[in-house]
Amino acid sequence: MVTSRKGAGGKTAAKKKAGAAGPDLVQLLTPEGDLVEHPDYSIDLTPEEYRGLYRDMVLVRRIDAEGTALQRQGQLGLWAPLLGQEAAQVGSGRAQTAEDFAFPTYREHGVAWCRDVDPVNLLGMFRGVNNGGWDPNEKNFALYTIVIGSQTLHATGYAMGMQRDGREAAVIAYFGDGASSQGDVNEAFVFASVNNAPVVFFCQNNQWAISEPNERQFRVPLYQRAAGFGFPGVRVDGNDVLACLAVTKAALERARTGNGPMLVEAFTYRMGAHTTSDDPTRYRDSDELEEWKAKDPILRMRAFLEKNKYADEAFFKDVDTEADTVAADIRERCVSMPDPKPISIFDHVYAEPHPLMDEERAEYGAYWESFEGAH
């Protein structure tokens, strides 16, 4: 159970006063693995639930590493690593109910994991053999969006539809700090605000829009931008899975109960490349990376489990073994994916038959058949 208001205290005795994180950053777990108090947000989970969050992050990191390795070996055309952002994604992903609906970008592998999307479908998309491969309505998780920021408008429109249908659910839209400069994101803020739409805007500020640092993107903290649109914003420690869980859960509940949109800025850091086509050593120095390695979200959760004796060495070993098993499984299934027939690109454009599409399919099929060896 996660609580989100002052006075809903946790059960562990390790709690301390919030320290160096500062008043503008919600933090519940320090880099050293100590649970701390916050005046507005708190968390109280069972040891099993704490272990579950750690397991999620380790498995997601292993899946991500496998994606990078497969791309380097030529099995994928591209991969967008999430290294360092596991806490923001697992925390916000586990905050959602089965009825909530998520609109991701192209890096939300951890959120996809929380929504029970088979990781091999993510690999298939970057391999170029499918366009996602999962049913968004089954998973309540939309297909990945490559166009920067456009999904925030989709999310807002979907949330307005939920609102008019009287559904007790909320929408969460993911985007990065770079996308916050896009017109689509600002238009989504306007529509969400004036319609009191049940949508949470979850920005993972990993501090680099490819090679552009934060200081070249905006002059005020991102979460403060929400005030200009008429709804609240909050900055959370994006490397703290417990804070991300508590804050997102409160924001989603706020949206579900008719109180409108909210912006959550998860202040984190991209420890890897923007994509596998990028070389971050060309635009940022190693000292910055080393500083953030000390804030690793997985290491701090492990320290918390160890300090509170919520897990032993056998547990950590079992999780590592499971991660290797999952990675081996998705590797095998990824490299054995058959190439799709070129004509299949028309298969999922429309839900029902469409005369123009049928005509274009026939024309393209005849063109393809004209090549020697097409069969």
GROMACS .gro file of C-alpha atoms in nm:
model
  375
    1MET     CA    1   0.000   0.000   0.000
    2VAL     CA    2   0.125   0.346  -0.086
    3THR     CA    3   0.000   0.650   0.098
    4SER     CA    4   0.045   1.001  -0.024
    5ARG     CA    5  -0.038   1.240   0.256
    6LYS     CA    6   0.137   1.370   0.562
    7GLY     CA    7   0.099   1.149   0.863
    8ALA     CA    8   0.069   0.819   0.676
    9GLY     CA    9   0.392   0.686   0.813
   10GLY     CA   10   0.592   0.385   0.708
   11LYS     CA   11   0.677   0.083   0.920
   12THR     CA   12   1.054   0.087   0.898
   13ALA     CA   13   1.260   0.238   1.176
   14ALA     CA   14   1.518   0.365   0.929
   15LYS     CA   15   1.333   0.686   0.849
   16LYS     CA   16   1.519   1.015   0.885
   17LYS     CA   17   1.452   1.376   0.811
   18ALA     CA   18   1.480   1.476   0.447
   19GLY     CA   19   1.826   1.613   0.395
   20ALA     CA   20   2.032   1.732   0.108
   21ALA     CA   21   1.764   1.657  -0.147
   22GLY     CA   22   1.618   2.006  -0.089
   23PRO     CA   23   1.259   2.127  -0.065
   24ASP     CA   24   1.193   2.106  -0.439
   25LEU     CA   25   1.284   1.740  -0.479
   26VAL     CA   26   1.068   1.462  -0.339
   27GLN     CA   27   1.300   1.193  -0.212
   28LEU     CA   28   1.210   0.897   0.008
   29LEU     CA   29   1.524   0.687  -0.037
   30THR     CA   30   1.872   0.839  -0.020
   31PRO     CA   31   2.160   0.724  -0.241
   32GLU     CA   32   2.291   0.545   0.070
   33GLY     CA   33   1.971   0.342   0.097
   34ASP     CA   34   1.811   0.518   0.393
   35LEU     CA   35   1.437   0.584   0.402
   36VAL     CA   36   1.356   0.951   0.470
   37GLU     CA   37   1.040   1.145   0.541
   38HIS     CA   38   0.868   1.396   0.319
   39PRO     CA   39   0.586   1.628   0.431
   40ASP     CA   40   0.352   1.538   0.144
   41TYR     CA   41   0.442   1.187   0.031
   42SER     CA   42   0.520   0.865   0.211
   43ILE     CA   43   0.533   0.497   0.139
   44ASP     CA   44   0.464   0.181   0.333
   45LEU     CA   45   0.521  -0.147   0.154
   46THR     CA   46   0.571  -0.504   0.265
   47PRO     CA   47   0.920  -0.656   0.240
   48GLU     CA   48   0.793  -0.865  -0.052
   49GLU     CA   49   0.677  -0.552  -0.235
   50TYR     CA   50   1.012  -0.381  -0.175
   51ARG     CA   51   1.188  -0.689  -0.312
   52GLY     CA   52   0.955  -0.686  -0.611
   53LEU     CA   53   1.061  -0.333  -0.708
   54TYR     CA   54   1.427  -0.433  -0.689
   55ARG     CA   55   1.360  -0.743  -0.901
   56ASP     CA   56   1.178  -0.532  -1.161
   57MET     CA   57   1.467  -0.290  -1.194
   58VAL     CA   58   1.732  -0.563  -1.224
   59LEU     CA   59   1.536  -0.752  -1.489
   60VAL     CA   60   1.460  -0.435  -1.684
   61ARG     CA   61   1.827  -0.335  -1.680
   62ARG     CA   62   1.926  -0.681  -1.803
   63ILE     CA   63   1.670  -0.670  -2.084
   64ASP     CA   64   1.799  -0.326  -2.180
   65ALA     CA   65   2.160  -0.449  -2.184
   66GLU     CA   66   2.056  -0.737  -2.407
   67GLY     CA   67   1.892  -0.491  -2.646
   68THR     CA   68   2.216  -0.292  -2.668
   69ALA     CA   69   2.421  -0.610  -2.723
   70LEU     CA   70   2.188  -0.735  -2.995
   71GLN     CA   71   2.214  -0.404  -3.177
   72ARG     CA   72   2.594  -0.411  -3.159
   73GLN     CA   73   2.585  -0.761  -3.308
   74GLY     CA   74   2.369  -0.648  -3.599
   75GLN     CA   75   2.048  -0.814  -3.484
   76LEU     CA   76   1.867  -0.481  -3.430
   77GLY     CA   77   1.874  -0.170  -3.644
   78LEU     CA   78   1.873   0.058  -3.340
   79TRP     CA   79   1.815   0.050  -2.965
   80ALA     CA   80   1.724   0.329  -2.720
   81PRO     CA   81   1.888   0.239  -2.384
   82LEU     CA   82   1.724   0.329  -2.054
   83LEU     CA   83   2.032   0.272  -1.835
   84GLY     CA   84   1.993   0.485  -1.520
   85GLN     CA   85   1.619   0.546  -1.561
   86GLU     CA   86   1.495   0.216  -1.414
   87ALA     CA   87   1.356   0.374  -1.097
   88ALA     CA   88   1.154   0.639  -1.280
   89GLN     CA   89   1.001   0.379  -1.510
   90VAL     CA   90   0.938   0.096  -1.262
   91GLY     CA   91   0.813   0.334  -0.992
   92SER     CA   92   0.568   0.509  -1.223
   93GLY     CA   93   0.478   0.184  -1.396
   94ARG     CA   94   0.388   0.005  -1.074
   95ALA     CA   95   0.184   0.308  -0.964
   96GLN     CA   96  -0.071   0.243  -1.239
   97THR     CA   97  -0.385   0.037  -1.195
   98ALA     CA   98  -0.504  -0.214  -1.454
   99GLU     CA   99  -0.759   0.042  -1.579
  100ASP     CA  100  -0.510   0.326  -1.630
  101PHE     CA  101  -0.366   0.380  -1.978
  102ALA     CA  102  -0.005   0.473  -2.061
  103PHE     CA  103   0.128   0.654  -2.368
  104PRO     CA  104   0.505   0.595  -2.399
  105THR     CA  105   0.785   0.736  -2.612
  106TYR     CA  106   1.039   0.489  -2.749
  107ARG     CA  107   1.245   0.432  -2.432
  108GLU     CA  108   0.982   0.309  -2.185
  109HIS     CA  109   1.104  -0.051  -2.170
  110GLY     CA  110   1.059  -0.054  -1.791
  111VAL     CA  111   0.702   0.071  -1.811
  112ALA     CA  112   0.632  -0.188  -2.081
  113TRP     CA  113   0.761  -0.453  -1.841
  114CYS     CA  114   0.521  -0.331  -1.573
  115ARG     CA  115   0.234  -0.348  -1.823
  116ASP     CA  116   0.320  -0.712  -1.907
  117VAL     CA  117   0.435  -0.638  -2.261
  118ASP     CA  118   0.659  -0.920  -2.384
  119PRO     CA  119   1.010  -0.768  -2.419
  120VAL     CA  120   1.065  -0.956  -2.745
  121ASN     CA  121   0.800  -0.734  -2.901
  122LEU     CA  122   1.013  -0.430  -2.818
  123LEU     CA  123   1.314  -0.597  -2.979
  124GLY     CA  124   1.105  -0.689  -3.283
  125MET     CA  125   1.017  -0.327  -3.343
  126PHE     CA  126   1.382  -0.218  -3.332
  127ARG     CA  127   1.464  -0.519  -3.553
  128GLY     CA  128   1.213  -0.397  -3.809
  129VAL     CA  129   0.995  -0.706  -3.815
  130ASN     CA  130   0.689  -0.563  -3.641
  131ASN     CA  131   0.535  -0.227  -3.553
  132GLY     CA  132   0.512  -0.304  -3.183
  133GLY     CA  133   0.351  -0.642  -3.174
  134TRP     CA  134   0.127  -0.595  -2.871
  135ASP     CA  135  -0.240  -0.502  -2.845
  136PRO     CA  136  -0.258  -0.157  -2.679
  137ASN     CA  137  -0.614  -0.219  -2.563
  138GLU     CA  138  -0.513  -0.547  -2.397
  139LYS     CA  139  -0.212  -0.400  -2.216
  140ASN     CA  140  -0.347  -0.045  -2.168
  141PHE     CA  141  -0.012   0.058  -2.310
  142ALA     CA  142   0.000   0.241  -2.643
  143LEU     CA  143   0.255   0.162  -2.912
  144TYR     CA  144   0.591   0.337  -2.893
  145THR     CA  145   0.601   0.686  -3.043
  146ILE     CA  146   0.908   0.801  -3.233
  147VAL     CA  147   0.777   1.148  -3.319
  148ILE     CA  148   0.892   1.361  -3.027
  149GLY     CA  149   0.612   1.469  -2.795
  150SER     CA  150   0.317   1.380  -3.018
  151GLN     CA  151   0.192   1.115  -2.774
  152THR     CA  152   0.111   1.380  -2.513
  153LEU     CA  153  -0.172   1.503  -2.737
  154HIS     CA  154  -0.291   1.146  -2.792
  155ALA     CA  155  -0.287   1.093  -2.417
  156THR     CA  156  -0.481   1.411  -2.347
  157GLY     CA  157  -0.745   1.326  -2.605
  158TYR     CA  158  -0.776   0.974  -2.465
  159ALA     CA  159  -0.809   1.113  -2.113
  160MET     CA  160  -1.085   1.350  -2.226
  161GLY     CA  161  -1.264   1.051  -2.377
  162MET     CA  162  -1.233   0.861  -2.048
  163GLN     CA  163  -1.368   1.164  -1.869
  164ARG     CA  164  -1.674   1.184  -2.093
  165ASP     CA  165  -1.735   0.809  -2.059
  166GLY     CA  166  -1.734   0.845  -1.682
  167ARG     CA  167  -1.454   0.593  -1.636
  168GLU     CA  168  -1.269   0.580  -1.303
  169ALA     CA  169  -0.924   0.567  -1.459
  170ALA     CA  170  -0.642   0.799  -1.552
  171VAL     CA  171  -0.392   0.838  -1.834
  172ILE     CA  172  -0.018   0.885  -1.801
  173ALA     CA  173   0.188   1.041  -2.080
  174TYR     CA  174   0.565   0.989  -2.087
  175PHE     CA  175   0.808   1.228  -2.249
  176GLY     CA  176   1.161   1.357  -2.202
  177ASP     CA  177   1.313   1.694  -2.123
  178GLY     CA  178   1.385   1.751  -2.491
  179ALA     CA  179   1.022   1.692  -2.583
  180SER     CA  180   0.915   1.961  -2.337
  181SER     CA  181   1.026   2.216  -2.597
  182GLN     CA  182   0.791   2.075  -2.859
  183GLY     CA  183   0.471   2.258  -2.943
  184ASP     CA  184   0.273   1.935  -2.909
  185VAL     CA  185   0.359   1.906  -2.540
  186ASN     CA  186   0.259   2.263  -2.465
  187GLU     CA  187  -0.064   2.223  -2.664
  188ALA     CA  188  -0.138   1.908  -2.463
  189PHE     CA  189  -0.089   2.107  -2.142
  190VAL     CA  190  -0.341   2.369  -2.260
  191PHE     CA  191  -0.607   2.115  -2.359
  192ALA     CA  192  -0.558   1.908  -2.044
  193SER     CA  193  -0.584   2.214  -1.823
  194VAL     CA  194  -0.893   2.377  -1.970
  195ASN     CA  195  -1.073   2.041  -1.989
  196ASN     CA  196  -0.957   1.925  -1.645
  197ALA     CA  197  -0.849   1.603  -1.816
  198PRO     CA  198  -0.749   1.305  -1.599
  199VAL     CA  199  -0.394   1.286  -1.729
  200VAL     CA  200  -0.055   1.279  -1.559
  201PHE     CA  201   0.236   1.416  -1.760
  202PHE     CA  202   0.544   1.221  -1.656
  203CYS     CA  203   0.865   1.385  -1.778
  204GLN     CA  204   1.186   1.191  -1.738
  205ASN     CA  205   1.440   1.469  -1.725
  206ASN     CA  206   1.756   1.274  -1.800
  207GLN     CA  207   1.933   1.607  -1.857
  208TRP     CA  208   2.036   1.550  -2.216
  209ALA     CA  209   1.823   1.593  -2.527
  210ILE     CA  210   2.067   1.388  -2.732
  211SER     CA  211   2.364   1.629  -2.707
  212GLU     CA  212   2.178   1.932  -2.571
  213PRO     CA  213   2.206   1.983  -2.193
  214ASN     CA  214   1.926   2.120  -1.978
  215GLU     CA  215   2.072   2.471  -1.969
  216ARG     CA  216   2.025   2.498  -2.343
  217GLN     CA  217   1.666   2.380  -2.323
  218PHE     CA  218   1.501   2.586  -2.049
  219ARG     CA  219   1.573   2.851  -1.784
  220VAL     CA  220   1.332   2.743  -1.507
  221PRO     CA  221   1.288   2.393  -1.361
  222LEU     CA  222   1.052   2.191  -1.575
  223TYR     CA  223   0.802   2.110  -1.302
  224GLN     CA  224   0.745   2.484  -1.242
  225ARG     CA  225   0.620   2.520  -1.597
  226ALA     CA  226   0.292   2.349  -1.501
  227ALA     CA  227   0.185   2.653  -1.294
  228GLY     CA  228   0.170   2.862  -1.608
  229PHE     CA  229  -0.084   2.622  -1.752
  230GLY     CA  230  -0.294   2.613  -1.436
  231PHE     CA  231  -0.214   2.278  -1.282
  232PRO     CA  232   0.041   2.155  -1.025
  233GLY     CA  233   0.386   2.026  -1.093
  234VAL     CA  234   0.626   1.834  -0.871
  235ARG     CA  235   0.988   1.728  -0.905
  236VAL     CA  236   1.076   1.382  -0.779
  237ASP     CA  237   1.412   1.209  -0.742
  238GLY     CA  238   1.401   0.999  -1.057
  239ASN     CA  239   1.660   0.755  -0.922
  240ASP     CA  240   1.445   0.681  -0.618
  241VAL     CA  241   1.194   0.410  -0.708
  242LEU     CA  242   0.997   0.460  -0.386
  243ALA     CA  243   0.949   0.834  -0.440
  244CYS     CA  244   0.857   0.779  -0.805
  245LEU     CA  245   0.599   0.520  -0.699
  246ALA     CA  246   0.446   0.735  -0.424
  247VAL     CA  247   0.431   1.058  -0.624
  248THR     CA  248   0.294   0.898  -0.941
  249LYS     CA  249   0.035   0.701  -0.747
  250ALA     CA  250  -0.086   1.020  -0.579
  251ALA     CA  251  -0.093   1.209  -0.911
  252LEU     CA  252  -0.293   0.933  -1.082
  253GLU     CA  253  -0.538   0.916  -0.793
  254ARG     CA  254  -0.576   1.292  -0.808
  255ALA     CA  255  -0.658   1.268  -1.179
  256ARG     CA  256  -0.902   0.979  -1.132
  257THR     CA  257  -1.099   1.171  -0.871
  258GLY     CA  258  -1.170   1.469  -1.094
  259ASN     CA  259  -0.892   1.704  -0.989
  260GLY     CA  260  -0.734   1.735  -1.331
  261PRO     CA  261  -0.385   1.705  -1.476
  262MET     CA  262  -0.051   1.714  -1.300
  263LEU     CA  263   0.308   1.729  -1.417
  264VAL     CA  264   0.564   1.498  -1.255
  265GLU     CA  265   0.926   1.572  -1.339
  266ALA     CA  266   1.145   1.274  -1.259
  267PHE     CA  267   1.492   1.425  -1.219
  268THR     CA  268   1.723   1.147  -1.333
  269TYR     CA  269   2.020   1.087  -1.560
  270ARG     CA  270   2.079   0.893  -1.880
  271MET     CA  271   2.394   0.695  -1.805
  272GLY     CA  272   2.411   0.548  -2.153
  273ALA     CA  273   2.376   0.684  -2.503
  274HIS     CA  274   2.063   0.850  -2.639
  275THR     CA  275   2.044   0.563  -2.885
  276THR     CA  276   2.302   0.318  -3.011
  277SER     CA  277   2.373   0.560  -3.297
  278ASP     CA  278   2.498   0.817  -3.046
  279ASP     CA  279   2.835   0.865  -2.870
  280PRO     CA  280   2.784   1.059  -2.542
  281THR     CA  281   3.159   1.083  -2.478
  282ARG     CA  282   3.169   1.351  -2.747
  283TYR     CA  283   2.950   1.598  -2.557
  284ARG     CA  284   2.970   1.524  -2.181
  285ASP     CA  285   3.261   1.461  -1.950
  286SER     CA  286   3.328   1.147  -1.752
  287ASP     CA  287   3.313   1.325  -1.413
  288GLU     CA  288   2.943   1.392  -1.462
  289LEU     CA  289   2.878   1.028  -1.540
  290GLU     CA  290   3.075   0.912  -1.236
  291GLU     CA  291   2.878   1.146  -1.012
  292TRP     CA  292   2.552   0.988  -1.123
  293LYS     CA  293   2.680   0.633  -1.100
  294ALA     CA  294   2.695   0.694  -0.724
  295LYS     CA  295   2.319   0.756  -0.735
  296ASP     CA  296   2.244   0.431  -0.917
  297PRO     CA  297   1.878   0.342  -0.852
  298ILE     CA  298   1.942  -0.031  -0.824
  299LEU     CA  299   2.235  -0.003  -0.587
  300ARG     CA  300   2.044   0.227  -0.351
  301MET     CA  301   1.747  -0.013  -0.342
  302ARG     CA  302   1.981  -0.303  -0.272
  303ALA     CA  303   2.142  -0.106   0.012
  304PHE     CA  304   1.795  -0.040   0.158
  305LEU     CA  305   1.702  -0.409   0.144
  306GLU     CA  306   2.028  -0.511   0.306
  307LYS     CA  307   2.015  -0.250   0.583
  308ASN     CA  308   1.662  -0.353   0.677
  309LYS     CA  309   1.734  -0.726   0.635
  310TYR     CA  310   1.452  -0.755   0.382
  311ALA     CA  311   1.667  -0.969   0.151
  312ASP     CA  312   1.969  -1.195   0.174
  313GLU     CA  313   2.242  -1.303  -0.066
  314ALA     CA  314   2.033  -1.594  -0.190
  315PHE     CA  315   1.762  -1.352  -0.304
  316PHE     CA  316   2.006  -1.130  -0.492
  317LYS     CA  317   2.165  -1.432  -0.656
  318ASP     CA  318   1.826  -1.568  -0.761
  319VAL     CA  319   1.731  -1.235  -0.918
  320ASP     CA  320   2.058  -1.223  -1.114
  321THR     CA  321   2.001  -1.578  -1.235
  322GLU     CA  322   1.645  -1.495  -1.338
  323ALA     CA  323   1.771  -1.189  -1.526
  324ASP     CA  324   2.018  -1.400  -1.723
  325THR     CA  325   1.743  -1.651  -1.802
  326VAL     CA  326   1.507  -1.379  -1.926
  327ALA     CA  327   1.786  -1.228  -2.138
  328ALA     CA  328   1.875  -1.563  -2.294
  329ASP     CA  329   1.510  -1.630  -2.373
  330ILE     CA  330   1.447  -1.298  -2.548
  331ARG     CA  331   1.777  -1.327  -2.737
  332GLU     CA  332   1.681  -1.667  -2.874
  333ARG     CA  333   1.334  -1.553  -2.972
  334CYS     CA  334   1.464  -1.228  -3.122
  335VAL     CA  335   1.723  -1.381  -3.356
  336SER     CA  336   1.475  -1.647  -3.471
  337MET     CA  337   1.211  -1.392  -3.575
  338PRO     CA  338   1.130  -1.445  -3.944
  339ASP     CA  339   1.140  -1.152  -4.182
  340PRO     CA  340   0.786  -1.034  -4.253
  341LYS     CA  341   0.645  -1.045  -4.603
  342PRO     CA  342   0.666  -0.694  -4.757
  343ILE     CA  343   0.292  -0.695  -4.827
  344SER     CA  344   0.221  -0.731  -4.455
  345ILE     CA  345   0.289  -0.360  -4.404
  346PHE     CA  346  -0.075  -0.307  -4.502
  347ASP     CA  347  -0.215  -0.553  -4.247
  348HIS     CA  348  -0.283  -0.327  -3.950
  349VAL     CA  349  -0.335   0.017  -4.103
  350TYR     CA  350  -0.714   0.002  -4.063
  351ALA     CA  351  -0.923  -0.206  -3.826
  352GLU     CA  352  -1.177  -0.281  -4.100
  353PRO     CA  353  -1.157  -0.322  -4.481
  354HIS     CA  354  -1.081  -0.001  -4.668
  355PRO     CA  355  -1.129   0.027  -5.048
  356LEU     CA  356  -0.831   0.255  -5.113
  357MET     CA  357  -0.607   0.040  -4.896
  358ASP     CA  358  -0.723  -0.273  -5.079
  359GLU     CA  359  -0.635  -0.107  -5.411
  360GLU     CA  360  -0.291   0.001  -5.291
  361ARG     CA  361  -0.223  -0.346  -5.148
  362ALA     CA  362  -0.309  -0.506  -5.483
  363GLU     CA  363  -0.089  -0.263  -5.674
  364TYR     CA  364   0.206  -0.313  -5.441
  365GLY     CA  365   0.157  -0.691  -5.446
  366ALA     CA  366   0.167  -0.697  -5.826
  367TYR     CA  367   0.478  -0.479  -5.827
  368TRP     CA  368   0.653  -0.707  -5.577
  369GLU     CA  369   0.557  -1.021  -5.769
  370SER     CA  370   0.719  -0.876  -6.080
  371PHE     CA  371   1.066  -0.929  -5.932
  372GLU     CA  372   1.255  -1.246  -6.010
  373GLY     CA  373   1.274  -1.467  -5.701
  374ALA     CA  374   0.993  -1.283  -5.519
  375HIS     CA  375   0.837  -1.614  -5.411
   0.00000   0.00000   0.00000
